[in-house]
C-alpha positions as a Markdown table, in Angstrom:
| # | Residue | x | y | z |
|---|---|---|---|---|
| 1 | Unk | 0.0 | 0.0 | 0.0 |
| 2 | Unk | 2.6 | 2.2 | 0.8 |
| 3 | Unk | 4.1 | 2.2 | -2.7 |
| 4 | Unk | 1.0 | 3.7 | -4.1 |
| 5 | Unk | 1.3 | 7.1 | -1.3 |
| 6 | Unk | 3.5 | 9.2 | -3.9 |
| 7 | Unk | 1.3 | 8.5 | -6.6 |
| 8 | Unk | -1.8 | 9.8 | -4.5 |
| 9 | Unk | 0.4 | 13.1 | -3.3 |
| 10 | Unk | 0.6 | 14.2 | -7.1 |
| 11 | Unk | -2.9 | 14.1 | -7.5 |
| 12 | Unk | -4.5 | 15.8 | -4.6 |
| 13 | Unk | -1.5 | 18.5 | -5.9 |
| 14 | Unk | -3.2 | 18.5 | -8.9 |
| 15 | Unk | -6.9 | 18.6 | -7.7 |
| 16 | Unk | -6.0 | 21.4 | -5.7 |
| 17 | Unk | -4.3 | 23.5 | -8.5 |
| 18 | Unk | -7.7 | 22.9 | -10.4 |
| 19 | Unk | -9.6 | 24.6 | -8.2 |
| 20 | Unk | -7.3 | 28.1 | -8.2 |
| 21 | Unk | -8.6 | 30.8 | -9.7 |
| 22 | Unk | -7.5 | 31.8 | -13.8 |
| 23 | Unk | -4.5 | 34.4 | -13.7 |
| 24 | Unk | -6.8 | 37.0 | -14.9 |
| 25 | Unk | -8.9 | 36.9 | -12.0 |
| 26 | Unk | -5.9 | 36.6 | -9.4 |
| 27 | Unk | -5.4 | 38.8 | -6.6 |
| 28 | Unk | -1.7 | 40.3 | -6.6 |
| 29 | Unk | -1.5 | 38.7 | -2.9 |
| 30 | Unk | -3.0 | 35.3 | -4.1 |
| 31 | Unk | -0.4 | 32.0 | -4.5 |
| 32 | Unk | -1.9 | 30.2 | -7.6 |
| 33 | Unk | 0.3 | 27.9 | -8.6 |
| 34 | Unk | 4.1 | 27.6 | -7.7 |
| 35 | Unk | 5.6 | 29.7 | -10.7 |
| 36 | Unk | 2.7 | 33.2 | -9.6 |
| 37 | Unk | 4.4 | 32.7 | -5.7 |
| 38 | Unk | 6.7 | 35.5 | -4.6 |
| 39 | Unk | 10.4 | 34.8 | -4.3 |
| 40 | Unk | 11.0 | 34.0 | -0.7 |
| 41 | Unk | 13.2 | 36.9 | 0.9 |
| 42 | Unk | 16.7 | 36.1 | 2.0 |
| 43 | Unk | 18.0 | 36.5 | 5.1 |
| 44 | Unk | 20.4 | 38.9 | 5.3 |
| 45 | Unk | 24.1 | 37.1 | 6.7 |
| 46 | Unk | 24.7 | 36.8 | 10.2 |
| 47 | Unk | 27.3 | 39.4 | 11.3 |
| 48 | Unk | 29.5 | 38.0 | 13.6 |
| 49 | Unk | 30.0 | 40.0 | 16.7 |
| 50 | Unk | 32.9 | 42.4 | 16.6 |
| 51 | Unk | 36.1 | 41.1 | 19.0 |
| 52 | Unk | 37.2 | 43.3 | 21.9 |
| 53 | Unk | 38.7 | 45.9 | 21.1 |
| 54 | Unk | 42.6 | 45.2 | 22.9 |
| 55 | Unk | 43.5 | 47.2 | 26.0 |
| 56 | Unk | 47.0 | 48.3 | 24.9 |
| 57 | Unk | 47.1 | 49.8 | 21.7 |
| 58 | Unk | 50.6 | 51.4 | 20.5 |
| 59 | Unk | 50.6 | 55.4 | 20.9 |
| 60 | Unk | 53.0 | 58.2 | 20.7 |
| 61 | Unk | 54.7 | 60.7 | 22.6 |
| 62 | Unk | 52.7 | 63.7 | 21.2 |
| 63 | Unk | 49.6 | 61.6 | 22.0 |
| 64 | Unk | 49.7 | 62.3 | 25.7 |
| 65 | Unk | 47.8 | 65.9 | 26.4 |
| 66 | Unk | 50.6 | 68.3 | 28.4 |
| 67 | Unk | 53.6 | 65.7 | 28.6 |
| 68 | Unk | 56.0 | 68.3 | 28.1 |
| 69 | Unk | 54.4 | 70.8 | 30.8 |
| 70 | Unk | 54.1 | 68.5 | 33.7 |
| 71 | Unk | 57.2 | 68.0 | 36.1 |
| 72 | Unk | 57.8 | 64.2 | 37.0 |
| 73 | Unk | 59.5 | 64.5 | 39.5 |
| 74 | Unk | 56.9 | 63.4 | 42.3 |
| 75 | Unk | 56.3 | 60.5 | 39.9 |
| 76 | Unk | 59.7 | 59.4 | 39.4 |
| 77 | Unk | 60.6 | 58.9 | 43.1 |
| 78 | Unk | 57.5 | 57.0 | 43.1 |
| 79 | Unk | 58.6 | 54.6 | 40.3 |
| 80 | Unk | 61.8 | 54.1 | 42.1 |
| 81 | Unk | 60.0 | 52.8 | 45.4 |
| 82 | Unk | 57.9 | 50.7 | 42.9 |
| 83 | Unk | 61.2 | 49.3 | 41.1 |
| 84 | Unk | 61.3 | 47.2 | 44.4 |
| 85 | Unk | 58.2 | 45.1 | 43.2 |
| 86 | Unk | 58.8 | 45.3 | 39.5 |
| 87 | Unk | 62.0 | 44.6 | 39.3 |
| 88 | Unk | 61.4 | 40.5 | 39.8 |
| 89 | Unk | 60.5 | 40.8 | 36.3 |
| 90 | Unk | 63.4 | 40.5 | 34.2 |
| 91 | Unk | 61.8 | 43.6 | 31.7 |
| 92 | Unk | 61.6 | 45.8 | 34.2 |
| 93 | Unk | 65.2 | 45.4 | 35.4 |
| 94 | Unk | 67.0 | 47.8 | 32.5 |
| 95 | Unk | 64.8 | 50.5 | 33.6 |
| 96 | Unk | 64.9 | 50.2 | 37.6 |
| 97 | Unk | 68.4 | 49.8 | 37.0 |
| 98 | Unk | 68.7 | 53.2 | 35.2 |
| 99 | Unk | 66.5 | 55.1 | 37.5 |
| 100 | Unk | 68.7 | 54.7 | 40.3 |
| 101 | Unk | 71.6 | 56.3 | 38.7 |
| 102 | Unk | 69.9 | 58.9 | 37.2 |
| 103 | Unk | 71.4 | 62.3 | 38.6 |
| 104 | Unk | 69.5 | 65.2 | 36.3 |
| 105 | Unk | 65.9 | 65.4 | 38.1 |
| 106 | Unk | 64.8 | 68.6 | 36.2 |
| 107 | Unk | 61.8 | 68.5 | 34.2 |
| 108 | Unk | 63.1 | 68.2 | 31.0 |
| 109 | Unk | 65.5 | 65.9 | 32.1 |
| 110 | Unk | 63.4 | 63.4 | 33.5 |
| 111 | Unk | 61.1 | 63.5 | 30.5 |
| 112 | Unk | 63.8 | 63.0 | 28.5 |
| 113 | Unk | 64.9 | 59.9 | 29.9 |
| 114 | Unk | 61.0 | 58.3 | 30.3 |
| 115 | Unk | 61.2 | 58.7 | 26.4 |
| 116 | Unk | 64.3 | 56.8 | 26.2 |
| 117 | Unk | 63.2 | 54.1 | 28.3 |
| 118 | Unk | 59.7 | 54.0 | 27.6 |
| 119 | Unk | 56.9 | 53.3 | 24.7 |
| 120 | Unk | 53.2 | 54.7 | 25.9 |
| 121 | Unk | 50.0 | 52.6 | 24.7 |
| 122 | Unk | 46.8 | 53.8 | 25.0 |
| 123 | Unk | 44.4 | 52.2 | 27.1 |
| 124 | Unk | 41.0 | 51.6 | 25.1 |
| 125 | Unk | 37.9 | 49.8 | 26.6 |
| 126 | Unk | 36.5 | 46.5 | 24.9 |
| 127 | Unk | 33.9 | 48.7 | 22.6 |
| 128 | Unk | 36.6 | 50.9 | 21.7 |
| 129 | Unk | 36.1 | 54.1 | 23.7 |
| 130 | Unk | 39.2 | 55.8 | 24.8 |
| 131 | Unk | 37.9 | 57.6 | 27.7 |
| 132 | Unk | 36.7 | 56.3 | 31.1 |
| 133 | Unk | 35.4 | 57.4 | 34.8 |
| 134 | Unk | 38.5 | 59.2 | 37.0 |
| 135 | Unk | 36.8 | 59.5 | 40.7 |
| 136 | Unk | 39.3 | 60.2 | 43.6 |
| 137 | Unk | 40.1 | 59.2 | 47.1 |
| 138 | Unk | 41.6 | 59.9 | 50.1 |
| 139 | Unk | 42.8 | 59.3 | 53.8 |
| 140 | Unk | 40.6 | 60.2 | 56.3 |
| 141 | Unk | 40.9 | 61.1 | 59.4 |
| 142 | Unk | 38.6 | 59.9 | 62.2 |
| 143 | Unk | 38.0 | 60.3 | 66.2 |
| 144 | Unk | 38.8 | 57.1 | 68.3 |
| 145 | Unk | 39.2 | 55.1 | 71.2 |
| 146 | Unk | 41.1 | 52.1 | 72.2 |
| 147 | Unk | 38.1 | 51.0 | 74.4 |
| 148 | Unk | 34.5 | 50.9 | 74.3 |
| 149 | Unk | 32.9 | 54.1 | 75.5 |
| 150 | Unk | 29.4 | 55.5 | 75.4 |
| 151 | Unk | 31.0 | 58.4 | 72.5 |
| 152 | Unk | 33.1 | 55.8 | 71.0 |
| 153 | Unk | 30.8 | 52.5 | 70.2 |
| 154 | Unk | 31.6 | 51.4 | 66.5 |
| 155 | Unk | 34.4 | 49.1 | 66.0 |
| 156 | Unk | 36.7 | 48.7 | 63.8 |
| 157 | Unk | 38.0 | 44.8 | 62.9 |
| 158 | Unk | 41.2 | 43.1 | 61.8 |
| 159 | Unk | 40.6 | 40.1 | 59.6 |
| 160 | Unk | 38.5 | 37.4 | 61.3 |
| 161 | Unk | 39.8 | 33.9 | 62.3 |
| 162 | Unk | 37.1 | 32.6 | 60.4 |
| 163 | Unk | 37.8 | 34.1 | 57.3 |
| 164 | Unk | 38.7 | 32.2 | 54.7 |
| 165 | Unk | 40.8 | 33.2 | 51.5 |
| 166 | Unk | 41.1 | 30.6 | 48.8 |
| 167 | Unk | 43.6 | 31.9 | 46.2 |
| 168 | Unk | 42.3 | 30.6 | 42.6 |
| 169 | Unk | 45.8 | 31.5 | 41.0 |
| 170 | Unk | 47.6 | 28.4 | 42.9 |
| 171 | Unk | 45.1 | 25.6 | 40.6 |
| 172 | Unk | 44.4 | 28.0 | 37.7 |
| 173 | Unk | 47.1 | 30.8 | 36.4 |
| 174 | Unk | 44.7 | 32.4 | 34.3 |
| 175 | Unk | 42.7 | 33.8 | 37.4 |
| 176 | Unk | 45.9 | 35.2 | 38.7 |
| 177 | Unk | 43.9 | 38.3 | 40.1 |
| 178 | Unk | 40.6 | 36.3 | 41.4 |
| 179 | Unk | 40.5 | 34.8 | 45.1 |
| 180 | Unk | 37.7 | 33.6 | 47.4 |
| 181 | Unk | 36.2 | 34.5 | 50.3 |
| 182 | Unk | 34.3 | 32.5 | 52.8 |
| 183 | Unk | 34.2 | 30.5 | 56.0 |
| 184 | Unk | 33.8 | 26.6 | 57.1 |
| 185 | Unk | 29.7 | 25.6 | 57.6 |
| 186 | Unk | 30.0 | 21.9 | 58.4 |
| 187 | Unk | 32.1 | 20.6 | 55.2 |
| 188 | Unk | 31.1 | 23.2 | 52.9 |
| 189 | Unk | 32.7 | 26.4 | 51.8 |
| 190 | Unk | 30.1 | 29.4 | 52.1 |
| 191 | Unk | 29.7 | 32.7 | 51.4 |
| 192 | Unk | 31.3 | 35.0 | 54.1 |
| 193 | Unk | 29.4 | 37.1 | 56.3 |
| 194 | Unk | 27.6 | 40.1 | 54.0 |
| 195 | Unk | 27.6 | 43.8 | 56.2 |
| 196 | Unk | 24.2 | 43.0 | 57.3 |
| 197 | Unk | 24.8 | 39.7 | 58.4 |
| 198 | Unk | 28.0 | 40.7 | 60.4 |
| 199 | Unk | 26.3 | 43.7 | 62.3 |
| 200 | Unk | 24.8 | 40.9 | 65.1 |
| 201 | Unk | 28.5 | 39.3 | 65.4 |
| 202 | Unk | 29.9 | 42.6 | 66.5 |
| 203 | Unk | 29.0 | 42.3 | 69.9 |
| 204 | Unk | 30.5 | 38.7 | 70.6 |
| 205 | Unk | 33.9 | 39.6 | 68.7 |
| 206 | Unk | 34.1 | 43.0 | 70.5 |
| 207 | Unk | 37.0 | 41.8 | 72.2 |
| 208 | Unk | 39.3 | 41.4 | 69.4 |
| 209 | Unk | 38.3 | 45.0 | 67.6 |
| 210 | Unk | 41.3 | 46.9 | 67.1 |
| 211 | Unk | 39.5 | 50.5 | 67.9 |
| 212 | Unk | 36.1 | 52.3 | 68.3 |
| 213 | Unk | 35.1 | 55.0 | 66.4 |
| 214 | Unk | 32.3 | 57.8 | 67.1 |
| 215 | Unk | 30.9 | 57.8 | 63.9 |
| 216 | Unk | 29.5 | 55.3 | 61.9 |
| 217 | Unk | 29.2 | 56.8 | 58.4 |
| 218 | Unk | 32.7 | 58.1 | 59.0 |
| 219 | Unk | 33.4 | 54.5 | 59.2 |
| 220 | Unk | 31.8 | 53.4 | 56.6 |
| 221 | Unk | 33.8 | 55.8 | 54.2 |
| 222 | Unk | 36.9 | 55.0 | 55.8 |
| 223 | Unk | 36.0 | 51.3 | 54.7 |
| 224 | Unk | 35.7 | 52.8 | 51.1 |
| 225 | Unk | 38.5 | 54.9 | 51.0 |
| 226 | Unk | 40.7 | 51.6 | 52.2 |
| 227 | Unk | 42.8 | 53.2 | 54.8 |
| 228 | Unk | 42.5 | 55.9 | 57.7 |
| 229 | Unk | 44.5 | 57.3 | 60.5 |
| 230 | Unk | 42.5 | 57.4 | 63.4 |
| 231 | Unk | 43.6 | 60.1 | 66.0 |
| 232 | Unk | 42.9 | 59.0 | 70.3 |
| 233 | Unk | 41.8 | 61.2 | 73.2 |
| 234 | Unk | 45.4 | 62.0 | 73.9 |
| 235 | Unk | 46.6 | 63.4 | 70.6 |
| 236 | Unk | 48.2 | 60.2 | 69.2 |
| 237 | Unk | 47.4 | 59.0 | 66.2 |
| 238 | Unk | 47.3 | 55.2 | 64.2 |
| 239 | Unk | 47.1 | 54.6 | 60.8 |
| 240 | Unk | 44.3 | 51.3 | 60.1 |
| 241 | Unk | 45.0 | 50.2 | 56.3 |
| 242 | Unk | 43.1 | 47.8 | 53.9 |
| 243 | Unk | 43.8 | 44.2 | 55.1 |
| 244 | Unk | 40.9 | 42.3 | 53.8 |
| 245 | Unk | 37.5 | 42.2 | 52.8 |
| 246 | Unk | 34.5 | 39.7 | 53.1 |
| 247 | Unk | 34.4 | 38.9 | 49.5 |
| 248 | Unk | 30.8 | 40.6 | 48.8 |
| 249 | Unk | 30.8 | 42.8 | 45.9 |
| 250 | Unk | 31.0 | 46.6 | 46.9 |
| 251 | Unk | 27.9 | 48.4 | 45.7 |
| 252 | Unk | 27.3 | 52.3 | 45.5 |
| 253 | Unk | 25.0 | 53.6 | 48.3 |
| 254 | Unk | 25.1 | 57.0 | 46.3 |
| 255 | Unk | 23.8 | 55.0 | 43.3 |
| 256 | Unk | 20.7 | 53.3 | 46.1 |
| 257 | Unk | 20.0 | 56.8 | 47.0 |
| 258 | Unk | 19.4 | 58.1 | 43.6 |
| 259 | Unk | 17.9 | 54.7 | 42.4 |
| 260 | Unk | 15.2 | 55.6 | 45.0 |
| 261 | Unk | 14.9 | 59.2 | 44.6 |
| 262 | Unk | 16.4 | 60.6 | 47.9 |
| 263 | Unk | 19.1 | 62.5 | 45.9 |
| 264 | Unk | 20.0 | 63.6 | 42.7 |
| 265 | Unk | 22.6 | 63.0 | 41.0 |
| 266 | Unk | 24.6 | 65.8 | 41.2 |
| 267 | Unk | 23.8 | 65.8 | 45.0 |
| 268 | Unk | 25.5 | 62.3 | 45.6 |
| 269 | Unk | 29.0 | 63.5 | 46.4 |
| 270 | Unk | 30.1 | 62.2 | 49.4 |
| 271 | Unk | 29.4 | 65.1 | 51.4 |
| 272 | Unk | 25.9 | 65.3 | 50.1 |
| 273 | Unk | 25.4 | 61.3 | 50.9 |
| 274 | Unk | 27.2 | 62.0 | 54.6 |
| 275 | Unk | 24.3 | 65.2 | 55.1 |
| 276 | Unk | 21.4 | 62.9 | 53.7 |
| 277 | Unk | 22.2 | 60.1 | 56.6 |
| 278 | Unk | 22.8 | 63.0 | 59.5 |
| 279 | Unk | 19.3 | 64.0 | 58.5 |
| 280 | Unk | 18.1 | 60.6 | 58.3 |
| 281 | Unk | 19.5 | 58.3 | 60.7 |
| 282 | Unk | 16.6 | 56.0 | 61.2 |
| 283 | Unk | 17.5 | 54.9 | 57.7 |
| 284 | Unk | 21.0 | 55.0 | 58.4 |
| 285 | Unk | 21.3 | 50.7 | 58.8 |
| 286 | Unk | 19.3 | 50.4 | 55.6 |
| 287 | Unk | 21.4 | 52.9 | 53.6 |
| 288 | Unk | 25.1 | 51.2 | 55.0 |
| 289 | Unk | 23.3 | 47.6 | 54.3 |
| 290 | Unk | 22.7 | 48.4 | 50.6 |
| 291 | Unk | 26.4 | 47.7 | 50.3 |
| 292 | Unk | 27.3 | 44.2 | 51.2 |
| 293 | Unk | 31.2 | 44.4 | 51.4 |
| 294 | Unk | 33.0 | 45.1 | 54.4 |
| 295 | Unk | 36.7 | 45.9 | 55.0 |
| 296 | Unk | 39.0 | 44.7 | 57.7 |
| 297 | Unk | 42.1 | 46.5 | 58.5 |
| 298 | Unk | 45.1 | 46.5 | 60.5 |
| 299 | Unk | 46.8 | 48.8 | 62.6 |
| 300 | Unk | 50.1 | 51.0 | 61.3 |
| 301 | Unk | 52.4 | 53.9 | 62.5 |
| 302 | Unk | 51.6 | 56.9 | 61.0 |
| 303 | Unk | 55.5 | 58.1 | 60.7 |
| 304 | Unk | 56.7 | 59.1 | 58.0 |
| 305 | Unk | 55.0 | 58.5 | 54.9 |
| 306 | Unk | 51.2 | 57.8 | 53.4 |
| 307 | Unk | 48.8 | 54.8 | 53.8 |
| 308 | Unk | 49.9 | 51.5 | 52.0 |
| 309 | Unk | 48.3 | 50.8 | 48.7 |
| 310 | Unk | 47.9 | 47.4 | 47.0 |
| 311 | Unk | 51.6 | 47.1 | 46.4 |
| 312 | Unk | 52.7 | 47.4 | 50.1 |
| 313 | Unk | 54.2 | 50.4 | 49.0 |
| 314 | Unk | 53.4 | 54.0 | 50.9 |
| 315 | Unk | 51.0 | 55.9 | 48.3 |
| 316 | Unk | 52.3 | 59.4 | 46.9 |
| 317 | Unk | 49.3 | 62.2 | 47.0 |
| 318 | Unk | 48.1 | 63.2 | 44.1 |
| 319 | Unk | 50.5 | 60.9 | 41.6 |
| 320 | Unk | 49.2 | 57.5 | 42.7 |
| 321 | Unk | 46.4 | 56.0 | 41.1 |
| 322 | Unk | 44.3 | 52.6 | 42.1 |
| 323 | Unk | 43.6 | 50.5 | 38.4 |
| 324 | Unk | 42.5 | 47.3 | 37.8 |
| 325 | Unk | 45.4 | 45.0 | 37.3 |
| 326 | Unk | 43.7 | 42.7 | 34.9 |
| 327 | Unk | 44.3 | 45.6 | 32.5 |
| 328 | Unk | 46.6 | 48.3 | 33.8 |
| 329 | Unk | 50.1 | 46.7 | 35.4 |
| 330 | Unk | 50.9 | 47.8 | 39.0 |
| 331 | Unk | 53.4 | 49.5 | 39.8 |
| 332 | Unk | 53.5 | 50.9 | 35.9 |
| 333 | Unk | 53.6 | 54.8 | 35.2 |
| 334 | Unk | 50.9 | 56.3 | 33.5 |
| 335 | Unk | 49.7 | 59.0 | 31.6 |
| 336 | Unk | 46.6 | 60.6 | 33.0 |
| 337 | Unk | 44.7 | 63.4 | 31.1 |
| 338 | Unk | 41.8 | 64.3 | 32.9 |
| 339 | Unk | 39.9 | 67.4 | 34.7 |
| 340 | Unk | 39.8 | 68.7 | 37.7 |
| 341 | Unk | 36.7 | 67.7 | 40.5 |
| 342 | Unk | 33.9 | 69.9 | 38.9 |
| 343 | Unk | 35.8 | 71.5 | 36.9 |
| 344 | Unk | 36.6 | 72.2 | 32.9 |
| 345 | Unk | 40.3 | 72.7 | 34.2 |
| 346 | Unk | 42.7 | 70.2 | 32.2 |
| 347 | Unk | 44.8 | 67.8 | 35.3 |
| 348 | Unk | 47.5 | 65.8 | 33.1 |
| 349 | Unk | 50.1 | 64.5 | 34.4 |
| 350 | Unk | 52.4 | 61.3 | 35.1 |
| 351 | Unk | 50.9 | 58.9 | 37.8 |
| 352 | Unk | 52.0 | 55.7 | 39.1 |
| 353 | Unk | 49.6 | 52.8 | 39.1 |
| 354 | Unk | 50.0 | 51.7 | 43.0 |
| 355 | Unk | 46.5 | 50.6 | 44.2 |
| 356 | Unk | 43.6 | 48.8 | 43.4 |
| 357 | Unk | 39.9 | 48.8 | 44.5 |
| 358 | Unk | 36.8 | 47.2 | 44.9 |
| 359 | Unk | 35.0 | 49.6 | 42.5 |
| 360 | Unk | 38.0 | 49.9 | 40.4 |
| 361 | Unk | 37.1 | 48.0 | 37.2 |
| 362 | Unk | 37.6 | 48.5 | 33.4 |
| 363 | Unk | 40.1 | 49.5 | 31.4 |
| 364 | Unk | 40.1 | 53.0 | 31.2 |
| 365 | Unk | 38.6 | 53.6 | 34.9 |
| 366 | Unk | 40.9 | 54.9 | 37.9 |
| 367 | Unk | 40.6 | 56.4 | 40.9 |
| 368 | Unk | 43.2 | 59.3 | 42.1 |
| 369 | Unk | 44.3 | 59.4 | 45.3 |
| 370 | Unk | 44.5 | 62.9 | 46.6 |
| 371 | Unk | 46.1 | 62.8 | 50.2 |
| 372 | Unk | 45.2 | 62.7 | 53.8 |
| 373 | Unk | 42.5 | 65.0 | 55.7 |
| 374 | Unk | 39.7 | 67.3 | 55.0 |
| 375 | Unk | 40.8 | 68.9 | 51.7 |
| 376 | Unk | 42.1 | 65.9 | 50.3 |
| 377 | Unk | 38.3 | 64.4 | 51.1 |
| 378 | Unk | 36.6 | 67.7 | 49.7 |
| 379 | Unk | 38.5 | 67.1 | 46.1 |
| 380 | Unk | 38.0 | 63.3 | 46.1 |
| 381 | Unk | 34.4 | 63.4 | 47.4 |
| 382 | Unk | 33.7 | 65.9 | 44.5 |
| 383 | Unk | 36.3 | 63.8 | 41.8 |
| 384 | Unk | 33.9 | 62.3 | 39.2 |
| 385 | Unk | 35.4 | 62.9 | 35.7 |
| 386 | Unk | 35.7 | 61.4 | 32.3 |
| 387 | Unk | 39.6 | 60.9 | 31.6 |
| 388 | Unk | 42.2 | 59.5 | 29.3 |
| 389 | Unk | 45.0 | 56.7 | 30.2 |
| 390 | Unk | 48.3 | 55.8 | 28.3 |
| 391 | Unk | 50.5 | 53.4 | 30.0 |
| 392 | Unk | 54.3 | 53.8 | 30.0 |
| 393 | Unk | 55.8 | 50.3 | 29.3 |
| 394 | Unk | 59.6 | 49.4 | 28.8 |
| 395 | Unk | 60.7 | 49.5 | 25.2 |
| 396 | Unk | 61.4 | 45.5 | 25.3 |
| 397 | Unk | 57.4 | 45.0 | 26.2 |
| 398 | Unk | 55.6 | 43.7 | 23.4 |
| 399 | Unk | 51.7 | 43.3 | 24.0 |
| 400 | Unk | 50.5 | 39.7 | 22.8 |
| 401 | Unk | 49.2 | 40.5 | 18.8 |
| 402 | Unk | 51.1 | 43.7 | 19.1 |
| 403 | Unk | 51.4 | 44.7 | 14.9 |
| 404 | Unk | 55.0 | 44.9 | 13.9 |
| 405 | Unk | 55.2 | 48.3 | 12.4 |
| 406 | Unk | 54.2 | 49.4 | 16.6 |
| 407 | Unk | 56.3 | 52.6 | 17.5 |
| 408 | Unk | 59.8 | 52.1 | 18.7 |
């Protein structure tokens, strides 16, 4: 029987065509018979997305806005402290070599011999945008106790004994700049402790808190900024520096404000976010609690020189700069073009790429450090500004896929 199925296919074809209409009494949209149908339409060709644009891209001198107007001096004495990191890798050992016998420290000196040992390449961002977010930070300083007081109730922690760090770089190299965070729960590995969740273990580890603080928000930004010096009833003071963090991902409680209306904006400086919880401090919890991550420190002298950046090394104001080291290499001197906090005023000048952060991430993104105390807070709490970056590597660095016609 089912020999005789093709055979009974071409005939109810047939019936069907019978019953059409004549072409004279067609509609144009009708289908009468297969030569009257439209030509399907072809699909147009699937574009394949466009790659990432890559982070280093070969540049000139003349590139970099006001290289030969800034003085690098503040910059060079920083790249000779960072020499002792960088110089375990064998490129960097020509030029830490030559910086410590360099005697000319003018200007034009010193620029002269960051050409010679130098190529620049631009930082670009995957979608290949040259220009990125510059915000600023600083040290603050803060009131304190050693002990527990009714003016002096909000401490500050080292690193927890139950905090565990699992460093993903020792069973795979390519996440050389990821680690974990959490602590034991029976056999398993879980999350750490978000800010919420550690408010209710404060009270049964007050014992091991370094010091207490009067103010919470101030806290809070000192957790931001990374690093604080904390001066005590009798005049001393202690430096507390970034020594870990609970592995949540920091979140912007100036973005939650504006996300909900209670500022605009231009209003969510850090000043204006430090006014809206003195005039709101039932809310205060709920505000701090929108940002999961929370930073342990430890204690420091203050002698001497300025709070420690990622690097271990002391951070220079206003020629230190916290990158993401996935893109930017610390310890490497860059080119910053930017403007100054609020401002139309052009700020260009030679940084050093010393620190990181939590909210430090992209390409072109970095965040300039601006000093210690009140003014250094007032031009970092104001620092939001759309920048350039060009990143001064040794002339024997080659970029993987670098073209070889790249500038010498």
């Amino acid at each position: 029987m089912f020999r005789f199925l093709p055979v009974l296919a071409v005939l109810l074809v047939v019936a069907g065509c019978a019953q059409l209409p004549a072409p004279s009494d067609m509609r144009v949209d009708a289908c009468p018979v297969p030569a009257a149908c439209p030509v399907c339409p072809v699909c147009p060709p699937v574009v394949p997305p466009k790659p990432p644009e890559k982070p280093l891209q070969p540049a000139e001198w003349n590139d970099l806005p006001g290289w030969n107007s800034d003085d690098p001096g503040a910059a060079f004495a920083a790249l000779v402290a960072s020499c002792r990191s960088l110089e375990r890798q064998e490129q960097w050992q020509p030029v830490c070599n030559s910086a410590r016998s360099v005697d000319d420290r003018n200007g034009p000196a010193l620029r002269a011999w960051f050409e010679a040992q130098f190529r620049p390449w631009a930082l670009v961002n995957p979608d290949g945008s040259r220009t990125g977010l510059i915000t600023g930070y600083y040290e603050p300083v803060l009131k304190g106790s050693r002990f527990e007081t009714r003016g002096y109730s909000y401490p500050v922690f080292g690193p927890p004994d139950d905090l565990i760090v699992v460093e993903l770089a020792e069973l795979y190299p390519e996440l050389k700049h990821l680690r974990l965070r959490g602590r034991i729960e029976g056999r398993k590995l879980v999350p750490y402790y978000s800010r919420a969740e550690w408010t209710p273990q404060e009270s049964k580890r007050s014992p091991q808190a370094l010091l207490w603080i009067d103010d919470p928000i101030d806290l809070f930004f000192m957790q931001i900024q990374g690093s604080g010096q904390v001066q005590l009833a009798d005049g001393s003071r202690v430096r507390l520096n970034y020594a870990d963090q609970n592995g949540h991902p920091y979140r912007s409680i100036g973005r939650w404000l504006i996300e909900r209306g209670e500022l605009k904006a231009e209003q969510a400086s850090m000043q204006g976010i430090k006014n809206w919880a003195r005039a709101n401090p039932s809310r205060l919890t709920e505000l701090l609690n929108a940002n999961p991550s929370l930073v342990f420190f430890r204690e420091l002298p203050v002698e001497g020189s300025g709070p420690q950046g990622a690097m271990g090394l002391a951070l220079t104001p206003e020629r230190s700069l916290a990158v993401d080291p996935r893109h930017v290499p610390l310890g490497a001197p860059i080119w910053l073009a930017t403007t100054r906090p609020n401002s139309t005023q052009a700020l260009s000048r030679l940084m050093l790429g010393q620190d990181t952060g939590g909210a430090i991430r992209g390409v072109v993104r970095a965040d300039f450090f601006w000093g210690s105390g009140p003014e250094a807070g007032s031009q970092a709490g104001k620092m939001r500004q759309q920048g350039r970056m060009w990143v001064l590597m040794p002339r024997s660095y080659e970029p993987p896929g670098t073209p070889n016609n790249a500038p010498k």
